Amino acid sequence: MTDVPAPPARRIPRPVPGRLDPDGIRETLAYRMMYSVAKDGYTATDFDLYQGMAYAVRDRLMERWFLTQDAYHRTDAKRVYYLSLEFLMGRALRNNILSLGSGSLGAHGKVLAELGLELEEMEAQEVDAGLGNGGLGRLAACYLDSAATLALPFHGYGIRYEFGMFRQRIRDGYQVEAADNWLRYGNPWEIPRPDALFPVQFYGTARTYRDDAGHERADWVDTETVYAMAYDTPIAGFRNDTVNSLRLWAAKSSREFDLGRFHSGDYVRAVEAKSQSENISKVLYPPDESVVGKELRLKQQYFFVSATLQDILRRFQKRPGRRIEELPVRVALQLNDTHPSVAIPELMRILVDGEARLGWDQAWAITTQVFGYTNHTVLPEALETWSAELFGRLLPRHLQIIEEIDRRFGLVVSEKFPGDADRVRRTSIVTEGEPRMLRMAHLGFVGSRAVNGVSEIHTGILRKTLFRDFDEIFPGRLLNVTNGVTPRRWLLQCNPRLSALITEAIGEGWTTELAQLRGLAGFASDASFRERWQAIKRANKVSLSHWALDMHGLRLDPEALCDTQVKRIHEYKRQLLNVLHVLALYLRVKDGAEIQPRTVLFAGKAAPSYAMAKRIIKLIHAVADLVNGDPTTAGRLRVVFIPNYGVSAAEMIFPACELSQQISTAGTEASGTGVMKAALNGALTIGTLDGATIEMRDEVGSENVFQFGNTAEEIVALARSGTPPSVFVERDDELRRVLEFLAKGPLEEVFPGLFSPIVQVLVGWDRFHHAADFATYRDAQRRAEAAYRDGDWTGMSIRTVAEMGRFSSDRAVQKYATDIWGAAAVPVKLGV
Ligand code: 26Q
């Protein structure tokens, strides 16, 4: 590849960085209101003011962004690229103000107050950037925050979906999806880069030919071209002047579409084809089983991977004298699950077929030094596979390359295990027989220098199951990095009351050194501190009830224990176990028993084609109507489903949460991160021995967690034994009664037959073993009630927060940087 000397810089003067005191903010806001928003005091709406303030904040980020990117270039630092189909960012305004600020929200709040507007009112004008489905997408957002705070040269790359995660409405208790047109009123945080435009090829044919030297070569011809255009969003580190970027690609048709068919007079068809090709970045795919539209999902994956690699290599080669062999020293690429794993054959294609003309072995050595791959699931139905037929039609050359990777890997395996044909078959990337399928997890493992699970138990299960053979073939490649969450958004920003109390007690260092929370342990028995701790939880519960009433017309009871299960609706997460327990409580109250008053709060979206999950949502609403409409349970039990769960709803819910449920069947939840956010806000956890809850128990102490249920090993043994759920139902009067109530009670009367598929699963053949865990779940709930009523709940809550330091995403990202990326911080300082 040729060196491109950088053109001489134009002499564009750089403005003096603006100030962040009230005068400076007032001035920038005035300027932005007039020149960017073009509104004055007579015409500006709250939304206009939000826009003006967003631009005013962005101006300060830009100065730091140039400073940071210059420093990365100057020091030639190793860059980390995080490739993800999802970034669940939520709102940006408060987060950016907090990152910039030297104190609190003070100065910005003051300027707004002069305009008669509260920060809270204004920030509600911003729409969530919901470019993700759930945990995996939010993790990417937390890692962006931590990487910037750690001053790492880190770039997020993904797709600028025109429609993100659907908006969930509830009609008659059923989920109804609506399009999330989040860009309708513009997005002040993004900077369009019409000049950062890369062609991406699809279809066509892979061809072999002989080059001038007589070597056999391959190329890819007669393709269709779509262009990827970049949009950059600044990502601020917390009070360190680092500003990284998130680069998202939007599809643009090629110019041929604009000009080509024109000549044949077929103008309308040309414009139709143009919008066809721009469909690629139209919509975020939900993780459902449906095959329809799958080709477009693969197109999305390759579209963003191709543009990203072109951009990365352009940046890499900008420096004169660069040799491609240096790539692994300068660049690390992290694959957020297999969704971007086509990057592996794409880099091979560039190195072998492209200008570099490397031999296979050299190209492979480079490729396998550059990639890291994170696995987020062991559920077989969630592992990504593609039919070779579909893949080869869209990306014929990549299919050839994958087949060659597979062939060579097969040789490695049979050399290491002579005569073990079964092992070769088990580990192959391309399956035998029809239809041939590509197993992307296998490709990810073979093509990466490091592969990681997201909690200790998850990594252990990967080692024993999905990646067992691979771990033997490549010892040391598989490692664990337990997930974490950013304490800036998930405590400092969302819970100002608790943050202020913590800072008053231990200073503000915890915001970047979360382990400092340990200093709170000493306050667990301090009477006045405990009282304030309790009062804050109560105030947060009141705030949540006001919000739920205003936003959704839902009534919560701030006096009651706030019990939450908020996450995607999925059978493995076992919202049904929670529902069974709610019904048990209901029947007990009907019998005249005294229970600890509680509000059981559910929230979460079901994939649009996941019929069982949608039925579970309907069941939750039916149970809510029954329970909330019954005067006997008034003041004792409420069931609430908060619609349209997302980042902003989570920021309201976690500060108010007292009991947080992570009750998945052991061995199914890779990590779970919501449970960390709740605990960081003082909730106690009721949970199975699954995902990161095990490590949370190890940190906070088993006396502070309500643990129950079969272990992952026991679940495997249970499944092997073929024990039917009826065995557990027969020996448990309360469970039997609840199931009979479901099958024959008032719910069945109002909705005949609607819930029988659910009952059938629970008593028939249940992959997720609800019945087997019911009795111990009930016991754990009893222990929780007792602790809330007469135990040391507040002390437990304080001690939990004190031991949550390990679950900061700062720790997780630092571990990736050291163990996988080999990347170091490049701190910057803006001299003002
Ligand atoms: C795949 C193919 C086609 C369309 C969609 C998908 C798809 C999209 C999203 C498959 C999976 C996802 C999301 C997975 C996810 O969020 N996993 C969660 O990741 C968290 C972060 O590691 C963990 O904490 C959770 O345990 C895990 O469920």
PDB file of C-alpha atoms in Angstrom, residues 449-642:
ATOM      1  CA  ARG A 449      -6.328 -13.451  19.655  1.00  0.00           C
ATOM      2  CA  ALA A 450      -8.623 -13.452  22.675  1.00  0.00           C
ATOM      3  CA  VAL A 451     -12.167 -14.583  23.285  1.00  0.00           C
ATOM      4  CA  ASN A 452     -14.010 -13.631  26.433  1.00  0.00           C
ATOM      5  CA  GLY A 453     -17.136 -14.445  28.369  1.00  0.00           C
ATOM      6  CA  VAL A 454     -18.872 -11.759  30.433  1.00  0.00           C
ATOM      7  CA  SER A 455     -18.959 -13.336  33.910  1.00  0.00           C
ATOM      8  CA  GLU A 456     -16.969 -16.067  35.643  1.00  0.00           C
ATOM      9  CA  ILE A 457     -19.715 -18.668  35.426  1.00  0.00           C
ATOM     10  CA  HIS A 458     -20.474 -17.778  31.803  1.00  0.00           C
ATOM     11  CA  THR A 459     -16.814 -18.138  30.818  1.00  0.00           C
ATOM     12  CA  GLY A 460     -16.677 -21.440  32.720  1.00  0.00           C
ATOM     13  CA  ILE A 461     -19.736 -22.718  30.847  1.00  0.00           C
ATOM     14  CA  LEU A 462     -18.224 -21.616  27.529  1.00  0.00           C
ATOM     15  CA  ARG A 463     -15.090 -23.577  28.459  1.00  0.00           C
ATOM     16  CA  LYS A 464     -17.103 -26.693  29.173  1.00  0.00           C
ATOM     17  CA  THR A 465     -19.626 -26.487  26.331  1.00  0.00           C
ATOM     18  CA  LEU A 466     -19.594 -24.225  23.272  1.00  0.00           C
ATOM     19  CA  PHE A 467     -15.819 -23.632  23.238  1.00  0.00           C
ATOM     20  CA  ARG A 468     -14.597 -26.824  24.899  1.00  0.00           C
ATOM     21  CA  ASP A 469     -12.736 -28.127  21.853  1.00  0.00           C
ATOM     22  CA  PHE A 470     -11.475 -24.682  20.948  1.00  0.00           C
ATOM     23  CA  ASP A 471     -10.083 -24.157  24.440  1.00  0.00           C
ATOM     24  CA  GLU A 472      -8.060 -27.362  24.051  1.00  0.00           C
ATOM     25  CA  ILE A 473      -6.836 -26.383  20.608  1.00  0.00           C
ATOM     26  CA  PHE A 474      -5.940 -22.797  21.612  1.00  0.00           C
ATOM     27  CA  PRO A 475      -5.202 -22.936  25.338  1.00  0.00           C
ATOM     28  CA  GLY A 476      -5.185 -19.510  26.968  1.00  0.00           C
ATOM     29  CA  ARG A 477      -7.226 -17.805  24.259  1.00  0.00           C
ATOM     30  CA  LEU A 478     -10.485 -17.956  26.226  1.00  0.00           C
ATOM     31  CA  LEU A 479     -10.626 -15.631  29.203  1.00  0.00           C
ATOM     32  CA  ASN A 480     -13.098 -13.840  31.431  1.00  0.00           C
ATOM     33  CA  VAL A 481     -13.923 -10.176  31.724  1.00  0.00           C
ATOM     34  CA  THR A 482     -16.904  -9.689  33.990  1.00  0.00           C
ATOM     35  CA  ASN A 483     -19.200  -6.889  32.837  1.00  0.00           C
ATOM     36  CA  GLY A 484     -19.522  -3.605  34.638  1.00  0.00           C
ATOM     37  CA  VAL A 485     -21.667  -0.459  34.500  1.00  0.00           C
ATOM     38  CA  THR A 486     -20.655   3.182  34.494  1.00  0.00           C
ATOM     39  CA  PRO A 487     -21.087   4.766  37.934  1.00  0.00           C
ATOM     40  CA  ARG A 488     -21.437   8.169  36.286  1.00  0.00           C
ATOM     41  CA  ARG A 489     -24.768   7.488  34.589  1.00  0.00           C
ATOM     42  CA  TRP A 490     -25.931   4.769  36.964  1.00  0.00           C
ATOM     43  CA  LEU A 491     -25.351   6.571  40.256  1.00  0.00           C
ATOM     44  CA  LEU A 492     -24.023  10.114  39.943  1.00  0.00           C
ATOM     45  CA  GLN A 493     -26.420  11.151  37.197  1.00  0.00           C
ATOM     46  CA  CYS A 494     -29.550   9.135  37.927  1.00  0.00           C
ATOM     47  CA  ASN A 495     -29.502   9.418  41.725  1.00  0.00           C
ATOM     48  CA  PRO A 496     -28.383  12.934  42.716  1.00  0.00           C
ATOM     49  CA  ARG A 497     -29.737  12.571  46.252  1.00  0.00           C
ATOM     50  CA  LEU A 498     -27.771   9.445  47.087  1.00  0.00           C
ATOM     51  CA  SER A 499     -24.686  10.720  45.244  1.00  0.00           C
ATOM     52  CA  ALA A 500     -24.657  13.863  47.354  1.00  0.00           C
ATOM     53  CA  LEU A 501     -24.904  11.864  50.573  1.00  0.00           C
ATOM     54  CA  ILE A 502     -22.120   9.497  49.494  1.00  0.00           C
ATOM     55  CA  THR A 503     -19.864  12.377  48.480  1.00  0.00           C
ATOM     56  CA  GLU A 504     -20.541  14.127  51.763  1.00  0.00           C
ATOM     57  CA  ALA A 505     -19.522  10.958  53.616  1.00  0.00           C
ATOM     58  CA  ILE A 506     -16.470   9.781  51.664  1.00  0.00           C
ATOM     59  CA  GLY A 507     -15.554  12.549  49.206  1.00  0.00           C
ATOM     60  CA  GLU A 508     -16.052  12.532  45.452  1.00  0.00           C
ATOM     61  CA  GLY A 509     -13.286  10.127  44.439  1.00  0.00           C
ATOM     62  CA  TRP A 510     -15.771   7.261  44.081  1.00  0.00           C
ATOM     63  CA  THR A 511     -16.988   8.636  40.746  1.00  0.00           C
ATOM     64  CA  THR A 512     -13.799   7.440  39.072  1.00  0.00           C
ATOM     65  CA  GLU A 513     -12.488   4.983  41.714  1.00  0.00           C
ATOM     66  CA  LEU A 514     -15.586   3.073  42.579  1.00  0.00           C
ATOM     67  CA  ALA A 515     -13.761   0.862  45.088  1.00  0.00           C
ATOM     68  CA  GLN A 516     -13.707   3.925  47.352  1.00  0.00           C
ATOM     69  CA  LEU A 517     -17.355   3.178  48.105  1.00  0.00           C
ATOM     70  CA  ARG A 518     -15.936   0.776  50.661  1.00  0.00           C
ATOM     71  CA  GLY A 519     -15.589   3.809  52.893  1.00  0.00           C
ATOM     72  CA  LEU A 520     -19.372   3.683  53.334  1.00  0.00           C
ATOM     73  CA  ALA A 521     -19.189   0.441  55.315  1.00  0.00           C
ATOM     74  CA  GLY A 522     -18.293   2.377  58.427  1.00  0.00           C
ATOM     75  CA  PHE A 523     -21.561   4.328  58.168  1.00  0.00           C
ATOM     76  CA  ALA A 524     -23.762   1.230  58.096  1.00  0.00           C
ATOM     77  CA  SER A 525     -24.347   1.452  61.821  1.00  0.00           C
ATOM     78  CA  ASP A 526     -24.439   5.252  62.069  1.00  0.00           C
ATOM     79  CA  ALA A 527     -28.015   6.085  63.078  1.00  0.00           C
ATOM     80  CA  SER A 528     -28.279   9.509  61.469  1.00  0.00           C
ATOM     81  CA  PHE A 529     -26.615   8.346  58.263  1.00  0.00           C
ATOM     82  CA  ARG A 530     -29.000   5.399  58.053  1.00  0.00           C
ATOM     83  CA  GLU A 531     -31.953   7.700  58.508  1.00  0.00           C
ATOM     84  CA  ARG A 532     -30.814   9.899  55.647  1.00  0.00           C
ATOM     85  CA  TRP A 533     -30.128   6.838  53.491  1.00  0.00           C
ATOM     86  CA  GLN A 534     -33.664   5.630  54.104  1.00  0.00           C
ATOM     87  CA  ALA A 535     -35.195   9.055  53.503  1.00  0.00           C
ATOM     88  CA  ILE A 536     -33.443   9.257  50.137  1.00  0.00           C
ATOM     89  CA  LYS A 537     -34.793   5.901  49.002  1.00  0.00           C
ATOM     90  CA  ARG A 538     -38.216   7.035  50.040  1.00  0.00           C
ATOM     91  CA  ALA A 539     -37.869  10.347  48.161  1.00  0.00           C
ATOM     92  CA  ASN A 540     -36.751   8.431  45.064  1.00  0.00           C
ATOM     93  CA  LYS A 541     -39.804   6.195  45.355  1.00  0.00           C
ATOM     94  CA  VAL A 542     -42.003   9.286  45.493  1.00  0.00           C
ATOM     95  CA  SER A 543     -40.258  10.707  42.404  1.00  0.00           C
ATOM     96  CA  LEU A 544     -40.806   7.429  40.579  1.00  0.00           C
ATOM     97  CA  SER A 545     -44.500   7.402  41.461  1.00  0.00           C
ATOM     98  CA  HIS A 546     -44.957  10.969  40.208  1.00  0.00           C
ATOM     99  CA  TRP A 547     -43.179  10.094  36.990  1.00  0.00           C
ATOM    100  CA  ALA A 548     -45.181   6.883  36.492  1.00  0.00           C
ATOM    101  CA  LEU A 549     -48.405   8.785  37.050  1.00  0.00           C
ATOM    102  CA  ASP A 550     -47.493  11.686  34.742  1.00  0.00           C
ATOM    103  CA  MET A 551     -46.003   9.595  31.975  1.00  0.00           C
ATOM    104  CA  HIS A 552     -48.182   6.512  32.041  1.00  0.00           C
ATOM    105  CA  GLY A 553     -51.100   7.171  34.372  1.00  0.00           C
ATOM    106  CA  LEU A 554     -49.900   4.373  36.640  1.00  0.00           C
ATOM    107  CA  ARG A 555     -50.272   4.414  40.420  1.00  0.00           C
ATOM    108  CA  LEU A 556     -47.433   3.188  42.623  1.00  0.00           C
ATOM    109  CA  ASP A 557     -47.394   3.008  46.382  1.00  0.00           C
ATOM    110  CA  PRO A 558     -44.296   4.723  47.800  1.00  0.00           C
ATOM    111  CA  GLU A 559     -45.047   3.255  51.236  1.00  0.00           C
ATOM    112  CA  ALA A 560     -44.634  -0.289  49.956  1.00  0.00           C
ATOM    113  CA  LEU A 561     -41.487  -2.305  49.278  1.00  0.00           C
ATOM    114  CA  CYS A 562     -40.400  -1.489  45.732  1.00  0.00           C
ATOM    115  CA  ASP A 563     -39.679  -4.819  44.060  1.00  0.00           C
ATOM    116  CA  THR A 564     -38.516  -4.692  40.439  1.00  0.00           C
ATOM    117  CA  GLN A 565     -37.807  -6.986  37.532  1.00  0.00           C
ATOM    118  CA  VAL A 566     -36.903  -4.781  34.596  1.00  0.00           C
ATOM    119  CA  LYS A 567     -35.238  -6.305  31.525  1.00  0.00           C
ATOM    120  CA  ARG A 568     -36.166  -7.840  28.155  1.00  0.00           C
ATOM    121  CA  ILE A 569     -39.094 -10.244  28.424  1.00  0.00           C
ATOM    122  CA  HIS A 570     -37.721 -13.724  27.817  1.00  0.00           C
ATOM    123  CA  GLU A 571     -38.627 -17.156  29.084  1.00  0.00           C
ATOM    124  CA  TYR A 572     -35.111 -17.790  30.382  1.00  0.00           C
ATOM    125  CA  LYS A 573     -35.247 -14.646  32.536  1.00  0.00           C
ATOM    126  CA  ARG A 574     -38.332 -16.156  34.158  1.00  0.00           C
ATOM    127  CA  GLN A 575     -40.708 -13.237  34.610  1.00  0.00           C
ATOM    128  CA  LEU A 576     -43.188 -16.129  35.005  1.00  0.00           C
ATOM    129  CA  LEU A 577     -41.579 -17.265  38.240  1.00  0.00           C
ATOM    130  CA  ASN A 578     -42.170 -13.771  39.587  1.00  0.00           C
ATOM    131  CA  VAL A 579     -45.801 -13.880  38.387  1.00  0.00           C
ATOM    132  CA  LEU A 580     -46.354 -17.243  40.106  1.00  0.00           C
ATOM    133  CA  HIS A 581     -45.070 -15.768  43.331  1.00  0.00           C
ATOM    134  CA  VAL A 582     -47.284 -12.678  42.974  1.00  0.00           C
ATOM    135  CA  LEU A 583     -50.286 -14.971  42.614  1.00  0.00           C
ATOM    136  CA  ALA A 584     -49.175 -16.910  45.701  1.00  0.00           C
ATOM    137  CA  LEU A 585     -49.027 -13.626  47.646  1.00  0.00           C
ATOM    138  CA  TYR A 586     -52.420 -12.633  46.300  1.00  0.00           C
ATOM    139  CA  LEU A 587     -54.032 -15.875  47.387  1.00  0.00           C
ATOM    140  CA  ARG A 588     -52.412 -15.597  50.793  1.00  0.00           C
ATOM    141  CA  VAL A 589     -53.834 -12.106  51.248  1.00  0.00           C
ATOM    142  CA  LYS A 590     -57.236 -13.377  50.145  1.00  0.00           C
ATOM    143  CA  ASP A 591     -56.885 -15.988  52.892  1.00  0.00           C
ATOM    144  CA  GLY A 592     -56.383 -13.191  55.378  1.00  0.00           C
ATOM    145  CA  ALA A 593     -52.628 -13.488  55.797  1.00  0.00           C
ATOM    146  CA  GLU A 594     -50.538 -10.426  56.642  1.00  0.00           C
ATOM    147  CA  ILE A 595     -47.780  -9.681  54.149  1.00  0.00           C
ATOM    148  CA  GLN A 596     -45.216  -6.957  53.813  1.00  0.00           C
ATOM    149  CA  PRO A 597     -46.872  -4.379  51.527  1.00  0.00           C
ATOM    150  CA  ARG A 598     -45.112  -4.352  48.177  1.00  0.00           C
ATOM    151  CA  THR A 599     -45.305  -2.998  44.672  1.00  0.00           C
ATOM    152  CA  VAL A 600     -44.076  -5.511  42.124  1.00  0.00           C
ATOM    153  CA  LEU A 601     -42.832  -3.565  39.169  1.00  0.00           C
ATOM    154  CA  PHE A 602     -42.231  -5.116  35.771  1.00  0.00           C
ATOM    155  CA  ALA A 603     -40.860  -3.450  32.662  1.00  0.00           C
ATOM    156  CA  GLY A 604     -39.393  -4.742  29.431  1.00  0.00           C
ATOM    157  CA  LYS A 605     -39.948  -5.285  25.737  1.00  0.00           C
ATOM    158  CA  ALA A 606     -40.688  -8.543  23.959  1.00  0.00           C
ATOM    159  CA  ALA A 607     -39.263  -9.209  20.500  1.00  0.00           C
ATOM    160  CA  PRO A 608     -42.132  -8.495  18.077  1.00  0.00           C
ATOM    161  CA  SER A 609     -42.214 -12.080  16.788  1.00  0.00           C
ATOM    162  CA  TYR A 610     -41.692 -13.793  20.156  1.00  0.00           C
ATOM    163  CA  ALA A 611     -45.268 -14.946  20.795  1.00  0.00           C
ATOM    164  CA  MET A 612     -44.650 -16.497  24.212  1.00  0.00           C
ATOM    165  CA  ALA A 613     -42.932 -13.370  25.535  1.00  0.00           C
ATOM    166  CA  LYS A 614     -45.858 -11.254  24.355  1.00  0.00           C
ATOM    167  CA  ARG A 615     -48.261 -13.606  26.066  1.00  0.00           C
ATOM    168  CA  ILE A 616     -46.271 -13.169  29.281  1.00  0.00           C
ATOM    169  CA  ILE A 617     -46.757  -9.387  29.007  1.00  0.00           C
ATOM    170  CA  LYS A 618     -50.498  -9.924  28.656  1.00  0.00           C
ATOM    171  CA  LEU A 619     -50.475 -12.235  31.671  1.00  0.00           C
ATOM    172  CA  ILE A 620     -48.666  -9.627  33.790  1.00  0.00           C
ATOM    173  CA  HIS A 621     -51.362  -7.094  32.872  1.00  0.00           C
ATOM    174  CA  ALA A 622     -54.158  -9.531  33.575  1.00  0.00           C
ATOM    175  CA  VAL A 623     -52.651 -10.275  36.989  1.00  0.00           C
ATOM    176  CA  ALA A 624     -52.165  -6.540  37.619  1.00  0.00           C
ATOM    177  CA  ASP A 625     -55.826  -5.849  36.827  1.00  0.00           C
ATOM    178  CA  LEU A 626     -56.926  -8.654  39.108  1.00  0.00           C
ATOM    179  CA  VAL A 627     -54.708  -7.693  42.023  1.00  0.00           C
ATOM    180  CA  ASN A 628     -55.010  -3.922  41.765  1.00  0.00           C
ATOM    181  CA  GLY A 629     -58.769  -4.117  41.280  1.00  0.00           C
ATOM    182  CA  ASP A 630     -59.358  -6.210  44.375  1.00  0.00           C
ATOM    183  CA  PRO A 631     -60.107  -4.190  47.520  1.00  0.00           C
ATOM    184  CA  THR A 632     -58.687  -6.946  49.777  1.00  0.00           C
ATOM    185  CA  THR A 633     -55.181  -6.343  48.477  1.00  0.00           C
ATOM    186  CA  ALA A 634     -55.353  -2.540  48.569  1.00  0.00           C
ATOM    187  CA  GLY A 635     -52.355  -1.143  50.426  1.00  0.00           C
ATOM    188  CA  ARG A 636     -50.744  -4.579  50.488  1.00  0.00           C
ATOM    189  CA  LEU A 637     -49.966  -5.667  46.960  1.00  0.00           C
ATOM    190  CA  ARG A 638     -49.768  -3.820  43.678  1.00  0.00           C
ATOM    191  CA  VAL A 639     -48.550  -5.037  40.324  1.00  0.00           C
ATOM    192  CA  VAL A 640     -47.377  -2.487  37.794  1.00  0.00           C
ATOM    193  CA  PHE A 641     -46.025  -2.859  34.277  1.00  0.00           C
ATOM    194  CA  ILE A 642     -44.169   0.262  33.148  1.00  0.00           C
TER     195      ILE A 642
END
